[in-house]
Short mmCIF file of C-alpha atoms in Angstrom, two decimals:
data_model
loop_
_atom_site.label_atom_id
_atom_site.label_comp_id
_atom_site.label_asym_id
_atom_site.label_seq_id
_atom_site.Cartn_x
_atom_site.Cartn_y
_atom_site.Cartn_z
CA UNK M 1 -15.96 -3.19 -27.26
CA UNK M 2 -16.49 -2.40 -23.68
CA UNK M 3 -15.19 -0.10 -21.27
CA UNK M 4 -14.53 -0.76 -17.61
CA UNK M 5 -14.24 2.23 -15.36
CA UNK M 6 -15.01 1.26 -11.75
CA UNK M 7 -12.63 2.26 -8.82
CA UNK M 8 -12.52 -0.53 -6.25
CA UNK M 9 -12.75 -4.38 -8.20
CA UNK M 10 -14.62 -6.74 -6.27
CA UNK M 11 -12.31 -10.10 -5.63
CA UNK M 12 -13.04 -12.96 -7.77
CA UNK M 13 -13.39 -16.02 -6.02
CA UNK M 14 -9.58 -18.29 -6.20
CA UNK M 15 -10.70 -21.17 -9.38
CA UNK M 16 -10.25 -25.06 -8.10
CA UNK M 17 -8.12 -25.70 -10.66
CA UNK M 18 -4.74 -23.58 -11.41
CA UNK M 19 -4.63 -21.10 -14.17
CA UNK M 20 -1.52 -21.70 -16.37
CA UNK M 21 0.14 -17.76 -16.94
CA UNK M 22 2.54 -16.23 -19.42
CA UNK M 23 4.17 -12.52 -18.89
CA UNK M 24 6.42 -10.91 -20.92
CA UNK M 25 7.23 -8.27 -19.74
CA UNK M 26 9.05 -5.10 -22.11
CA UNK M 27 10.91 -1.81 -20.23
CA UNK M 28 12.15 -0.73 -16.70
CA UNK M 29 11.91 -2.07 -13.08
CA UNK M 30 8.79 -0.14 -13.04
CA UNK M 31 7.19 -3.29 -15.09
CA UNK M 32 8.97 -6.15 -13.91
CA UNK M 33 7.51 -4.70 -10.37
CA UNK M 34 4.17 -4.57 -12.15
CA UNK M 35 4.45 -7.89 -13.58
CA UNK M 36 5.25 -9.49 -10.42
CA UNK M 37 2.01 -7.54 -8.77
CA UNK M 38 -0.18 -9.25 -11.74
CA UNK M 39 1.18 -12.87 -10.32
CA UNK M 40 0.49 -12.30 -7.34
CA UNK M 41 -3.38 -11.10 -8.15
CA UNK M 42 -4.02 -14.04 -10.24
CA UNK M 43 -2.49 -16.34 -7.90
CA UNK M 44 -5.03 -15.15 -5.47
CA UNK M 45 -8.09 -14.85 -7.31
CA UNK M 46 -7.45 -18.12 -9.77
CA UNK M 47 -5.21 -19.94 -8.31
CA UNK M 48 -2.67 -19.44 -11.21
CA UNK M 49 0.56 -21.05 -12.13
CA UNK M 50 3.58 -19.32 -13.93
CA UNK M 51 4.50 -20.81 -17.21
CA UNK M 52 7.59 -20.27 -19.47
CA UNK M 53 5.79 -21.41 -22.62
CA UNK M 54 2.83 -19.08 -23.81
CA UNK M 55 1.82 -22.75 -26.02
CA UNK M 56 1.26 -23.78 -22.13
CA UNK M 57 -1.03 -21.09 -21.09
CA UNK M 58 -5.21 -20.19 -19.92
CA UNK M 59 -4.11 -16.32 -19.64
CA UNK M 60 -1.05 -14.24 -21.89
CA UNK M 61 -0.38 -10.91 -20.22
CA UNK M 62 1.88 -8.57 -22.61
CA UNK M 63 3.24 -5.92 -20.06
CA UNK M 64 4.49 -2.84 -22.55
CA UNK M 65 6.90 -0.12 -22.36
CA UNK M 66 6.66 2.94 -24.67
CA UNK M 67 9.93 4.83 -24.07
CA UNK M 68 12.11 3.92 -27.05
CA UNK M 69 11.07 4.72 -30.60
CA UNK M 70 8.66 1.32 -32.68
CA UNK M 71 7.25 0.20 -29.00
CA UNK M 72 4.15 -0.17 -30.64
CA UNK M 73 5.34 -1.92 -33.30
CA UNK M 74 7.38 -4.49 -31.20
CA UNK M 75 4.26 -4.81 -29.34
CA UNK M 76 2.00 -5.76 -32.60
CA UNK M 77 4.46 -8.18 -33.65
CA UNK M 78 4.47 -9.97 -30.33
CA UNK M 79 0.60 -10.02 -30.39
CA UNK M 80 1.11 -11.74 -34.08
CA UNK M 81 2.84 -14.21 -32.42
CA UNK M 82 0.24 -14.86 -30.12
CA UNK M 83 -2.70 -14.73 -32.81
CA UNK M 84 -2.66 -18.65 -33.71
CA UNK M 85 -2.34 -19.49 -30.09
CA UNK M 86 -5.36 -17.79 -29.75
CA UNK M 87 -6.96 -19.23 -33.12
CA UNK M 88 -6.59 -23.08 -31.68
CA UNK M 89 -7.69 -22.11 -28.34
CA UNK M 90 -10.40 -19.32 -28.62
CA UNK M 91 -10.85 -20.07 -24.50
CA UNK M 92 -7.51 -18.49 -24.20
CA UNK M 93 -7.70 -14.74 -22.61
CA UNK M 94 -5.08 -12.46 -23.96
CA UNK M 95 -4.02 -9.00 -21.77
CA UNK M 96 -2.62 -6.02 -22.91
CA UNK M 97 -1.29 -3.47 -19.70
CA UNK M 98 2.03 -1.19 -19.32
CA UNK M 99 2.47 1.85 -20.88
CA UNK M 100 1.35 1.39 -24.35
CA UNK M 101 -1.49 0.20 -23.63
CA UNK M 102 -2.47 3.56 -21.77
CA UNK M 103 -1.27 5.54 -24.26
CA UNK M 104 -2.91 3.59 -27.19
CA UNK M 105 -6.15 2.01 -25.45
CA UNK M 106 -8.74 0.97 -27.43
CA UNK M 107 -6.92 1.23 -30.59
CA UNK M 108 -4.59 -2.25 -29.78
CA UNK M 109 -7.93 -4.03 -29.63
CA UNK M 110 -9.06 -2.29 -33.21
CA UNK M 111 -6.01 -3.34 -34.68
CA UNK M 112 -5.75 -6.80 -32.81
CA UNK M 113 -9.48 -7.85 -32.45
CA UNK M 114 -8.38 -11.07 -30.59
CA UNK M 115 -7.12 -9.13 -27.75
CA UNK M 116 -9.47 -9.67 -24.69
CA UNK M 117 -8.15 -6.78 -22.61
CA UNK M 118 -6.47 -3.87 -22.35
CA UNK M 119 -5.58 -1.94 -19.36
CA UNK M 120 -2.94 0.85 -17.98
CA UNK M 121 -0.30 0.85 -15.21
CA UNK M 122 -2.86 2.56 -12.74
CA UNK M 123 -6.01 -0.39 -13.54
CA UNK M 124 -3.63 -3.62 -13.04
CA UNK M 125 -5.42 -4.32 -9.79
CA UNK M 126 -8.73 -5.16 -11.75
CA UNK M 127 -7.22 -7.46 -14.05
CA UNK M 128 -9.14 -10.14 -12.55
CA UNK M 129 -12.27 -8.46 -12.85
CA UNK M 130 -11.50 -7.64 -16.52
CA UNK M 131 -10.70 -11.18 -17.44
CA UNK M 132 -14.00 -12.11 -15.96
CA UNK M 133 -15.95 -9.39 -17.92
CA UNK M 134 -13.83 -10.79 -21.23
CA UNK M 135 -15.73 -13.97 -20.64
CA UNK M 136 -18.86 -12.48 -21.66
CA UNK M 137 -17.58 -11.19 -25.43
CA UNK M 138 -16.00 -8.50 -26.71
CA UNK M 139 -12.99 -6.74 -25.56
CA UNK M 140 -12.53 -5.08 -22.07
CA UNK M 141 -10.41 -1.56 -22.07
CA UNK M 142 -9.45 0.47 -18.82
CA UNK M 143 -6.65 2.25 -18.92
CA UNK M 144 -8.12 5.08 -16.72
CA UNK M 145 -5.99 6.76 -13.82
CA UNK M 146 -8.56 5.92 -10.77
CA UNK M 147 -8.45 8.28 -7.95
CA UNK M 148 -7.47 5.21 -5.29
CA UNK M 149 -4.17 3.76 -5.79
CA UNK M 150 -4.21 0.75 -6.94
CA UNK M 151 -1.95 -0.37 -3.74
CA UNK M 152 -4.94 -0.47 -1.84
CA UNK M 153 -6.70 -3.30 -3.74
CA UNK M 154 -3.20 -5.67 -4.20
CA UNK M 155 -2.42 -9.22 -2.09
CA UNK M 156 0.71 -8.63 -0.18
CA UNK M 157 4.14 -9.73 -2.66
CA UNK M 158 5.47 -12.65 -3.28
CA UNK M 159 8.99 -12.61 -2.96
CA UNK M 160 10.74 -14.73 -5.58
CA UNK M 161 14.43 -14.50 -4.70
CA UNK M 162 16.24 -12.52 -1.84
CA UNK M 163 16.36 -9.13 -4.16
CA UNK M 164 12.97 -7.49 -4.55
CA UNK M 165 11.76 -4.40 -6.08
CA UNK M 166 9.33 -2.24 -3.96
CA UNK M 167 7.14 0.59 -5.69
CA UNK M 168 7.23 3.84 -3.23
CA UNK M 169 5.33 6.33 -6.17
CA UNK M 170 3.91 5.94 -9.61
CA UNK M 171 4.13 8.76 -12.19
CA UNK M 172 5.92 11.67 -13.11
CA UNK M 173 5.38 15.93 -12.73
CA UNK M 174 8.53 16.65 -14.23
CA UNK M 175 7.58 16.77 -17.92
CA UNK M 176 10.84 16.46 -19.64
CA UNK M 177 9.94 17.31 -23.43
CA UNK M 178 11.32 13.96 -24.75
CA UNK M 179 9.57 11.95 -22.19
CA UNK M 180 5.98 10.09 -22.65
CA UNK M 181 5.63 8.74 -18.87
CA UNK M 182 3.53 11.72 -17.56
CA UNK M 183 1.01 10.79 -20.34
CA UNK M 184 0.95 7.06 -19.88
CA UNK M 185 1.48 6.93 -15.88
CA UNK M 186 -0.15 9.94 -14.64
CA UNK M 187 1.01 12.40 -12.24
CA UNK M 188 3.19 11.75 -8.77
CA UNK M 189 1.22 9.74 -6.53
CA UNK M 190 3.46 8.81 -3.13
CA UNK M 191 2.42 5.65 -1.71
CA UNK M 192 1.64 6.34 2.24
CA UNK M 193 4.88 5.36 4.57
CA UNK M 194 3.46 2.77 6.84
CA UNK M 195 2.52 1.14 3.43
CA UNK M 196 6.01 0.70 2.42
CA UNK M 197 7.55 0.01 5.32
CA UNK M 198 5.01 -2.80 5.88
CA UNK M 199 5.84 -4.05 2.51
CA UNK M 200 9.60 -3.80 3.41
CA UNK M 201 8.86 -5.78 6.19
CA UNK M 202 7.18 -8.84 4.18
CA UNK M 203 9.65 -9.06 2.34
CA UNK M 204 12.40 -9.05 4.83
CA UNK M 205 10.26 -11.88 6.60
CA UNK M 206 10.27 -13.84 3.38
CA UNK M 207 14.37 -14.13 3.54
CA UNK M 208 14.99 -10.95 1.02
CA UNK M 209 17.71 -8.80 1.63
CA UNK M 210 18.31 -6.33 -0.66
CA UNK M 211 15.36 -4.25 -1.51
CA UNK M 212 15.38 -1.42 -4.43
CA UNK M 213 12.94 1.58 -4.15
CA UNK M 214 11.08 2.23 -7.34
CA UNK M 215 9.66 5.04 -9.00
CA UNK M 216 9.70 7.52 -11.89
CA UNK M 217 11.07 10.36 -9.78
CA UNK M 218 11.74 8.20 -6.66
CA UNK M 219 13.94 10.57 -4.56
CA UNK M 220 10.83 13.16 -4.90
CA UNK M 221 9.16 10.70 -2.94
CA UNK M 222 7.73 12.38 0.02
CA UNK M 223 5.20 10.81 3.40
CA UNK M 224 4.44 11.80 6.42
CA UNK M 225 5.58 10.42 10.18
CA UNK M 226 2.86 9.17 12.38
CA UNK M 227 3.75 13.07 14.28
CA UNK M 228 2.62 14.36 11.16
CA UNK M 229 5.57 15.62 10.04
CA UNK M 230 7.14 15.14 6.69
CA UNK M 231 9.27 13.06 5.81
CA UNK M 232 11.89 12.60 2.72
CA UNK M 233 13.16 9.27 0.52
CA UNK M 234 16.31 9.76 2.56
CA UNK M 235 14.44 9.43 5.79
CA UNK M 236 13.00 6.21 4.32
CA UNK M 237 16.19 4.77 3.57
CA UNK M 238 16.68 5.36 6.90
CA UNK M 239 13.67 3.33 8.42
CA UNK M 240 13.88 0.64 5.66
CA UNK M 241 17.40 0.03 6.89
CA UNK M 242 16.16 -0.88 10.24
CA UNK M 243 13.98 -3.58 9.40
CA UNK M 244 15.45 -6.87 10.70
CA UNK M 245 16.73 -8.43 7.86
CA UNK M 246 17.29 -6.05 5.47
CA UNK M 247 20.88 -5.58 4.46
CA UNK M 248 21.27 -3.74 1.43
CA UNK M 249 19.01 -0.68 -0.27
CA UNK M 250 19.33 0.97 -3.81
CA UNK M 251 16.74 3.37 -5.41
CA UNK M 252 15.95 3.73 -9.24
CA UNK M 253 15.25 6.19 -10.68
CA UNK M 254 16.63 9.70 -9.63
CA UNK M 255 16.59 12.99 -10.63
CA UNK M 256 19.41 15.39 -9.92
CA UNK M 257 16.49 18.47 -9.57
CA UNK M 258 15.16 16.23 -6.22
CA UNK M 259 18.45 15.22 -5.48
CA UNK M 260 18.88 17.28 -1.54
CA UNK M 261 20.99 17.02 1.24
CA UNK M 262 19.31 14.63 3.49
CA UNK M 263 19.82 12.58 0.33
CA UNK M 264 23.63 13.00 0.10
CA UNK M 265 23.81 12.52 3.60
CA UNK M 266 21.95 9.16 4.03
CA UNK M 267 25.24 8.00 1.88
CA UNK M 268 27.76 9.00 4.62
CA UNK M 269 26.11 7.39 7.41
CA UNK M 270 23.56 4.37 6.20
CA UNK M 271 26.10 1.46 5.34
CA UNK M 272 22.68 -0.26 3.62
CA UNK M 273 22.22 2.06 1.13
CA UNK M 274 24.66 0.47 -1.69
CA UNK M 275 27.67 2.52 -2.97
CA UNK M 276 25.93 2.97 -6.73
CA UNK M 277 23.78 5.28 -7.73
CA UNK M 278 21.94 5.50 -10.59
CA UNK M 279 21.82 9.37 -11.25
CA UNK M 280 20.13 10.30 -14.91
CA UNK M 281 22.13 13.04 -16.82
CA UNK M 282 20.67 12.80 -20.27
CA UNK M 283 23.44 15.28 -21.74
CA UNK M 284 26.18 17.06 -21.08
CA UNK M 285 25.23 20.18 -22.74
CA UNK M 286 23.74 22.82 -21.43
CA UNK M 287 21.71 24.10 -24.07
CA UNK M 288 20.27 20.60 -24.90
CA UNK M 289 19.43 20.24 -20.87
CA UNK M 290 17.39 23.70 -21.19
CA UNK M 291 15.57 22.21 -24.75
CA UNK M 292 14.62 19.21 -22.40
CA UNK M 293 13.34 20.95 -19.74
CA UNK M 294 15.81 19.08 -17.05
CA UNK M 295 16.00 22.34 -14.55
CA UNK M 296 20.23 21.81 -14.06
CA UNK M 297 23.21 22.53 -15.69
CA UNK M 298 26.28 20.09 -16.13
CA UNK M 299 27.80 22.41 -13.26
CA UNK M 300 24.84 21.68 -11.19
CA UNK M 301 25.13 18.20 -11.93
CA UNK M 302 28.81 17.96 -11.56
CA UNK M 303 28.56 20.33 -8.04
CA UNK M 304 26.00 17.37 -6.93
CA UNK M 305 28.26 14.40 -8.02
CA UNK M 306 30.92 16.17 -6.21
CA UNK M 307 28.81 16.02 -2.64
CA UNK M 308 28.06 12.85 -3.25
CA UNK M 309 31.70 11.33 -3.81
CA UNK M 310 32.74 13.32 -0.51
CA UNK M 311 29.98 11.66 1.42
CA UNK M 312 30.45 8.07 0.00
CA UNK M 313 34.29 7.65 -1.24
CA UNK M 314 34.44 5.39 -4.05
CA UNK M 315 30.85 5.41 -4.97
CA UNK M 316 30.13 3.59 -8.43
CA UNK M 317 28.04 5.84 -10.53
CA UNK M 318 25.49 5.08 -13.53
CA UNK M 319 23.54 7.12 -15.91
CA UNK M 320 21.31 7.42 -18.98
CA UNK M 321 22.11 9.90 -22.31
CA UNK M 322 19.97 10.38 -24.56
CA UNK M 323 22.20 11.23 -28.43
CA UNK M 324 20.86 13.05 -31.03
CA UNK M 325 18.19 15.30 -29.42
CA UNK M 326 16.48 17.85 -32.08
CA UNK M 327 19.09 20.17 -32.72
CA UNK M 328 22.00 18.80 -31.11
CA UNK M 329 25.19 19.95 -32.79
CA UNK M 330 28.79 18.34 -32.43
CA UNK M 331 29.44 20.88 -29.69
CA UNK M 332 26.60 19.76 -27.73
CA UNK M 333 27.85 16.18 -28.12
CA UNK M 334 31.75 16.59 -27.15
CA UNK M 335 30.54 18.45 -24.13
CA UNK M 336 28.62 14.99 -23.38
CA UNK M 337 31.74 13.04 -24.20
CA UNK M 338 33.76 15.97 -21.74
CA UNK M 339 31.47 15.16 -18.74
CA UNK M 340 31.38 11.51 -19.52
CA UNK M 341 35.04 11.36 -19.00
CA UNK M 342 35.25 14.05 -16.11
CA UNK M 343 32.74 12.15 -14.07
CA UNK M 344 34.07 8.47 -15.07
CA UNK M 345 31.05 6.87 -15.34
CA UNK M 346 30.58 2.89 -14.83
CA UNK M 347 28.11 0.75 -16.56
CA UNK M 348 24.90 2.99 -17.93
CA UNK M 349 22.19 3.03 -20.56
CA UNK M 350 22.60 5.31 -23.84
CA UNK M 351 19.92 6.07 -26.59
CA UNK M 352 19.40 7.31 -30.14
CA UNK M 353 16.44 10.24 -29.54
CA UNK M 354 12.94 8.67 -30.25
CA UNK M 355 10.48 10.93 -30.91
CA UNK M 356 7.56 9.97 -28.60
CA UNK M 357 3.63 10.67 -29.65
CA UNK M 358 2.37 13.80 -27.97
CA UNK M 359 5.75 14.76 -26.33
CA UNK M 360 6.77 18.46 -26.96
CA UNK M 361 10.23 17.11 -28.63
CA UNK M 362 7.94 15.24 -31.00
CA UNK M 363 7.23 18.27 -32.78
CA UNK M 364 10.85 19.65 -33.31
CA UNK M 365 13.00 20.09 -36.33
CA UNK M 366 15.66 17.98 -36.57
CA UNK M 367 18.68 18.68 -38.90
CA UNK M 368 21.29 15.81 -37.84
CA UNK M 369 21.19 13.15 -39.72
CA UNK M 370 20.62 9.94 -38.43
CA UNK M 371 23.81 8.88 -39.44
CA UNK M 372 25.95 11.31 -38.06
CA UNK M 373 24.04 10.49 -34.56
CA UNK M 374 24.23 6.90 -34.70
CA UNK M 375 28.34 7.80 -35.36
CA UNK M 376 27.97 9.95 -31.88
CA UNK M 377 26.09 6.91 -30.38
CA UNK M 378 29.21 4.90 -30.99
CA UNK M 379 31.64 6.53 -29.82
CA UNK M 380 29.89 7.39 -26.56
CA UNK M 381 29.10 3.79 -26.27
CA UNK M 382 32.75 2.90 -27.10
CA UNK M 383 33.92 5.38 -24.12
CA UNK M 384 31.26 3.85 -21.46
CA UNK M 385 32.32 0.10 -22.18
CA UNK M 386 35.84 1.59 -21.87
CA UNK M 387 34.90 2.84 -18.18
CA UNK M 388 33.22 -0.15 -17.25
CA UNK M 389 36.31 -2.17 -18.14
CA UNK M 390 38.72 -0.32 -16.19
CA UNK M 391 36.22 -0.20 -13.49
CA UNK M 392 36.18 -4.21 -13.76
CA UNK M 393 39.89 -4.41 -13.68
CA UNK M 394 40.54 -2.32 -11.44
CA UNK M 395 38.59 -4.84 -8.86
CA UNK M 396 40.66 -7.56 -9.21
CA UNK M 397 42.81 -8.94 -6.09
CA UNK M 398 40.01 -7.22 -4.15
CA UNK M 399 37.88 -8.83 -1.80
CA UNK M 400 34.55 -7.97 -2.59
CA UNK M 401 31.21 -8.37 -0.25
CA UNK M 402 28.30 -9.92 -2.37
CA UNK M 403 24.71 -11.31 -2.46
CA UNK M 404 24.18 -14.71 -3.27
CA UNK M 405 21.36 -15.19 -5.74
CA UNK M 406 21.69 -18.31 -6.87
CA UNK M 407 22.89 -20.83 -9.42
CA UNK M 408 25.31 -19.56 -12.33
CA UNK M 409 23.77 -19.84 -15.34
CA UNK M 410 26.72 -20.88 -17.05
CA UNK M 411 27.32 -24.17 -14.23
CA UNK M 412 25.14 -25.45 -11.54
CA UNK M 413 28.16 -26.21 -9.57
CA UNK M 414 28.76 -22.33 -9.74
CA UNK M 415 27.07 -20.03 -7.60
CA UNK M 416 26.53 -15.87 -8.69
CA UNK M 417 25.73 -12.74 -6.70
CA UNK M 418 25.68 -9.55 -7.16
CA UNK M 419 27.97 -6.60 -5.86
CA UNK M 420 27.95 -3.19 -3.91
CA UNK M 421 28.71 -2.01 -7.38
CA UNK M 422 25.98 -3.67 -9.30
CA UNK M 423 28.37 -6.31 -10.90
CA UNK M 424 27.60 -10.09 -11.53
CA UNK M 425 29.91 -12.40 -9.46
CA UNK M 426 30.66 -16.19 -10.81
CA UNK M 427 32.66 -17.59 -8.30
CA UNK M 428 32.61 -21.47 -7.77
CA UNK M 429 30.96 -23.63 -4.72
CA UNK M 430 33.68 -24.90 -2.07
CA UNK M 431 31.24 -27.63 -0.67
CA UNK M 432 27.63 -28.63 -2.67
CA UNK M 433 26.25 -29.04 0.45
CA UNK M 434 26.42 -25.51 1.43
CA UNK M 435 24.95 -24.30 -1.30
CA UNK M 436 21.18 -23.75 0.03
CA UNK M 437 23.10 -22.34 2.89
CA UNK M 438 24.79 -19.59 1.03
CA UNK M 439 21.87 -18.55 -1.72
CA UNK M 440 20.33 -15.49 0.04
CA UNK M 441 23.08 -15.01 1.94
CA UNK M 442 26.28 -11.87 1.87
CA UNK M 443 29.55 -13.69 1.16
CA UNK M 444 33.01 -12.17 1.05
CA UNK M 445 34.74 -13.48 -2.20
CA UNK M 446 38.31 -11.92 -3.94
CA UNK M 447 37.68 -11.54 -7.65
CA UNK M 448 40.14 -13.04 -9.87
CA UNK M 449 39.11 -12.06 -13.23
CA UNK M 450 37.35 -9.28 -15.08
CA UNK M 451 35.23 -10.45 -18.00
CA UNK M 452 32.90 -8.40 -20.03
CA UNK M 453 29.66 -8.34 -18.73
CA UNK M 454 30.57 -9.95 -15.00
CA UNK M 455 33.56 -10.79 -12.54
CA UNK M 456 35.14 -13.91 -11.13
CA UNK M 457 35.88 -14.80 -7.73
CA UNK M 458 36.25 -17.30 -5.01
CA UNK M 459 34.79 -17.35 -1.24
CA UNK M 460 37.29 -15.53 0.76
#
C-alpha cells in the first residue's frame, strides 16, 4: 500500500478515448459539490463520460458521508457490490473520497483490498494523479489536509442545470461534541473573494440562475475587498447578486453563533437572496445546547429568528434536531417540541443521536433507551410533516414565482421548478414548443393543489 502526499498534482494528459464514470455520491451538498468537481477533473484529464450503470464503467468513485450512525458500514456494503465488477474487470479503478474515507484511510483498503484509492475531501484535486499511480499496483491513500486549497488546482465547473452549488469554505472550528466534520474536513479555510465571484460568474455565463453558497459554517465565511478591507458572507450575497444573470441566492449551512446583522440585513434589502433559510437548531433545550457545545440558548435563537422575520416578512424557515442526545430527558425533549411549534418550522431534517468515532459525545453515558427516543423521534417528525402541510396549503390560490428546471419526472409533457420556499412545482406545459424556452427560466404559476412532497400549478 502506498501513500501519496504531494501538494500541487501535475495534470495528466486528456486520454483519446473517453473514460466511462460512475459516482455515487452519500451526504450533504458539500458532496454532491464535490462530486461534480471530480467530473469535471476527469473530464479534463481523461476525457471521461458520466455513466448511470457502474456495469458500464473504466473508473467507480464512492463519495462518503460519515455523519449518521453505520456510514461505514453502508459504505462496505456498497464496495461489496462493486467487488465482482471488479473481479471480471481487474482493469477497472475503484475510488474511495468524502468523509469516511478521511476519517478511516488506509483501513477501507485493508478491509477491501480491491480498492485502488482512497482519498479525503481536501486531496480530490489529485484524483487523477492517484488513478495513475493505481496503475502501477497496490493501493493509493491520501487523505491528508494539504496546505494549498485544493481550489487552486480544479478546471473551472461545469454547470449541469440552471441551479448550481458553489463552495465559499471547507471545514469546521466550531467543534460541536456530536459532530465528526472538524476531524474529517479540517479546520475553516475561506476560499479568496475574487475566486468566488469568478466562479459565480461562470456559472451565470453558462445560463444558471440560482446559485447556493456552500459550506460547513458558511455565514462565518469571511474575504477581503481588493481595499483590503474585510468583508462578510452578507457582503457576498451582495456582490453575487450583481452578477448579470444571477437571479436567485440561498446559503447552506448556517450557524446561529455567526449569524450577525449585516446578515439579517442582506434579507431586507437583496430581493436575490431567497425567502428560506436554513438555520440549524439541533434542540430546543438549553441544557442539551450547553452539552453540545452550540454557544446559544433557545432565547438567543428565538431573539435571532425574531430579526430575521422583521427583516424578511414571511420568510420560510428550515432546521435540523438532533433526538436523543446522551442524557436528554423528556423535559429536554417537550422544550424541543415547545420551540418547534413557537417558531413553526417548514420542511427540515431530524435525527436519532449517532455516536460518531472520536467525537466528545461518543464517550457519554446514555440512559434513554432507544426506544423511548425513537417514540420522541416520531412525534417530532409527526409535528414537522404537520407544518409542512399547512405550509403547503396554505399556498394554494397563490401565485407563486418559480425556477424552471426541467421535465417532471412523473410526465414529459409536465414541466417542474422549484420555489422561493424550496418547494417542487408540477405544473403542466401550455405549448411543447416553449418548453426549451421556459427550462432555466423564472415563471409565475398559481398553485392549485398541495400534495405531500410537492405543489401543483399552472403558468399564470
Amino acid at each position: 500500500m502506498q501513500s501519496l502526499n504531494t501538494t500541487a498534482p501535475s495534470r495528466p494528459t486528456a486520454s483519446p478515448s473517453p473514460a466511462r464514470v460512475h459516482i455515487k455520491t452519500h451526504g450533504c451538498q458539500m458532496n454532491e459539490y464535490d462530486s461534480a468537481r471530480m467530473l469535471d477533473l476527469l473530464r479534463e484529464t481523461r476525457n471521461a463520460e458520466l455513466v448511470d450503470s457502474p456495469e458500464q464503467a473504466d473508473i467507480l468513485v464512492l463519495n462518503t458521508c460519515s455523519i449518521r450512525e453505520k456510514a461505514q458500514e453502508k459504505i462496505f456494503h456498497q464496495l461489496g457490490r462493486w467487488r465482482p465488477l471488479k473481479a471480471a474487470r481487474p482493469e477497472m479503478k475503484i475510488a474511495v473520497g468524502g468523509c469516511v474515507a478521511s476519517q478511516e484511510g488506509a483501513a477501507i483498503c485493508q478491509r477491501a483490498p480491491f480498492v485502488d484509492v482512497v482519498f479525503g475531501p481536501q486531496t480530490l484535486h489529485k484524483l487523477p494523479e492517484l488513478l495513475d499511480a493505481a496503475e502501477n499496483g497496490g493501493a493509493i491513500v491520501d487523505v491528508s489536509f494539504p496546505e494549498i486549497e485544493k481550489f487552486d488546482h480544479l478546471p473551472q465547473p461545469t454547470a449541469s442545470s440552471c441551479q448550481a452549488w458553489l463552495t465559499v469554505m471547507e471545514g469546521c472550528s466550531k467543534y460541536c461534541s456530536f459532530c465528526v466534520v472538524p476531524y474529517t474536513r479540517g479546520a475553516e479555510v475561506n476560499r479568496p473573494f475574487d475566486d468566488v465571484l469568478a466562479e459565480a460568474a461562470h456559472l451565470a455565463g453558462q445560463g444558471v440562475r440560482e446559485i447556493n453558497l456552500l459550506g460547513q459554517n458558511v455565514n462565518a465565511w469571511r474575504g477581503l475587498s481588493h481595499a483590503g478591507e474585510s468583508i462578510d458572507l452578507a457582503m457576498l450575497i451582495r456582490y453575487v447578486a450583481s452578477i448579470d444573470g444571477i437571479e436567485r441566492i440561498r446559503f447552506t449551512t448556517s450557524h446561529p453563533s455567526e449569524f450577525n446583522d449585516n446578515l439579517v440585513a442582506v434579507y431586507r434589502d437583496t430581493p436575490e437572496l431567497a425567502g428560506h433559510l436554513h438555520l440549524p437548531v439541533q434542540s430546543g433545550s438549553d441544557r442539551v445546547l450547553a452539552a453540545m457545545q452550540r454557544g446559544y440558548t433557545a432565547l438567543e435563537y428565538k431573539s435571532l429568528v425574531r430579526r430575521i422575520v422583521a427583516a424578511r416578512p414571511g420568510i420560510s424557515l428550515s432546521s435540523d434536531f438532533i433526538v436523543g442526545y446522551p442524557g436528554e430527558t423528556q423535559s429536554d425533549f417537550e422544550d424541543t417540541m415547545n420551540l418547534v411549534m413557537e417558531i413553526g418550522f417548514d420542511t427540515s431534517f431530524s435525527f436519532l443521536f449517532s455516536p460518531r468515532p472520536g467525537t466528545p459525545a461518543a464517550q457519554l453515558r446514555d440512559p434513554t433507551p432507544e426506544r423511548e427516543k425513537k417514540h420522541r423521534l416520531a412525534i417530532l417528525q409527526a409535528q414537522l410533516t404537520s407544518q409542512a402541510r399547512a405550509i403547503s396549503e396554505s399556498m394554494l390560490g397563490s401565485q407563486c414565482r418559480i425556477l424552471v428546471t426541467g421535465e417532471s419526472r412523473k410526465s414529459s409533457s409536465d414541466l417542474q421548478g422549484r420555489s422561493e420556499n424550496n418547494r417542487v412545482v408540477n405544473f403542466p406545459l401550455d405549448s411543447p414548443s416553449r418548453k426549451d424556452e421556459l427550462i432555466g427560466s423564472f415563471v409565475t404559476v398559481e398553485i392549485t393543489d398541495a400534495l405531500p412532497n410537492s405543489l401543483l400549478g399552472r403558468l399564470a
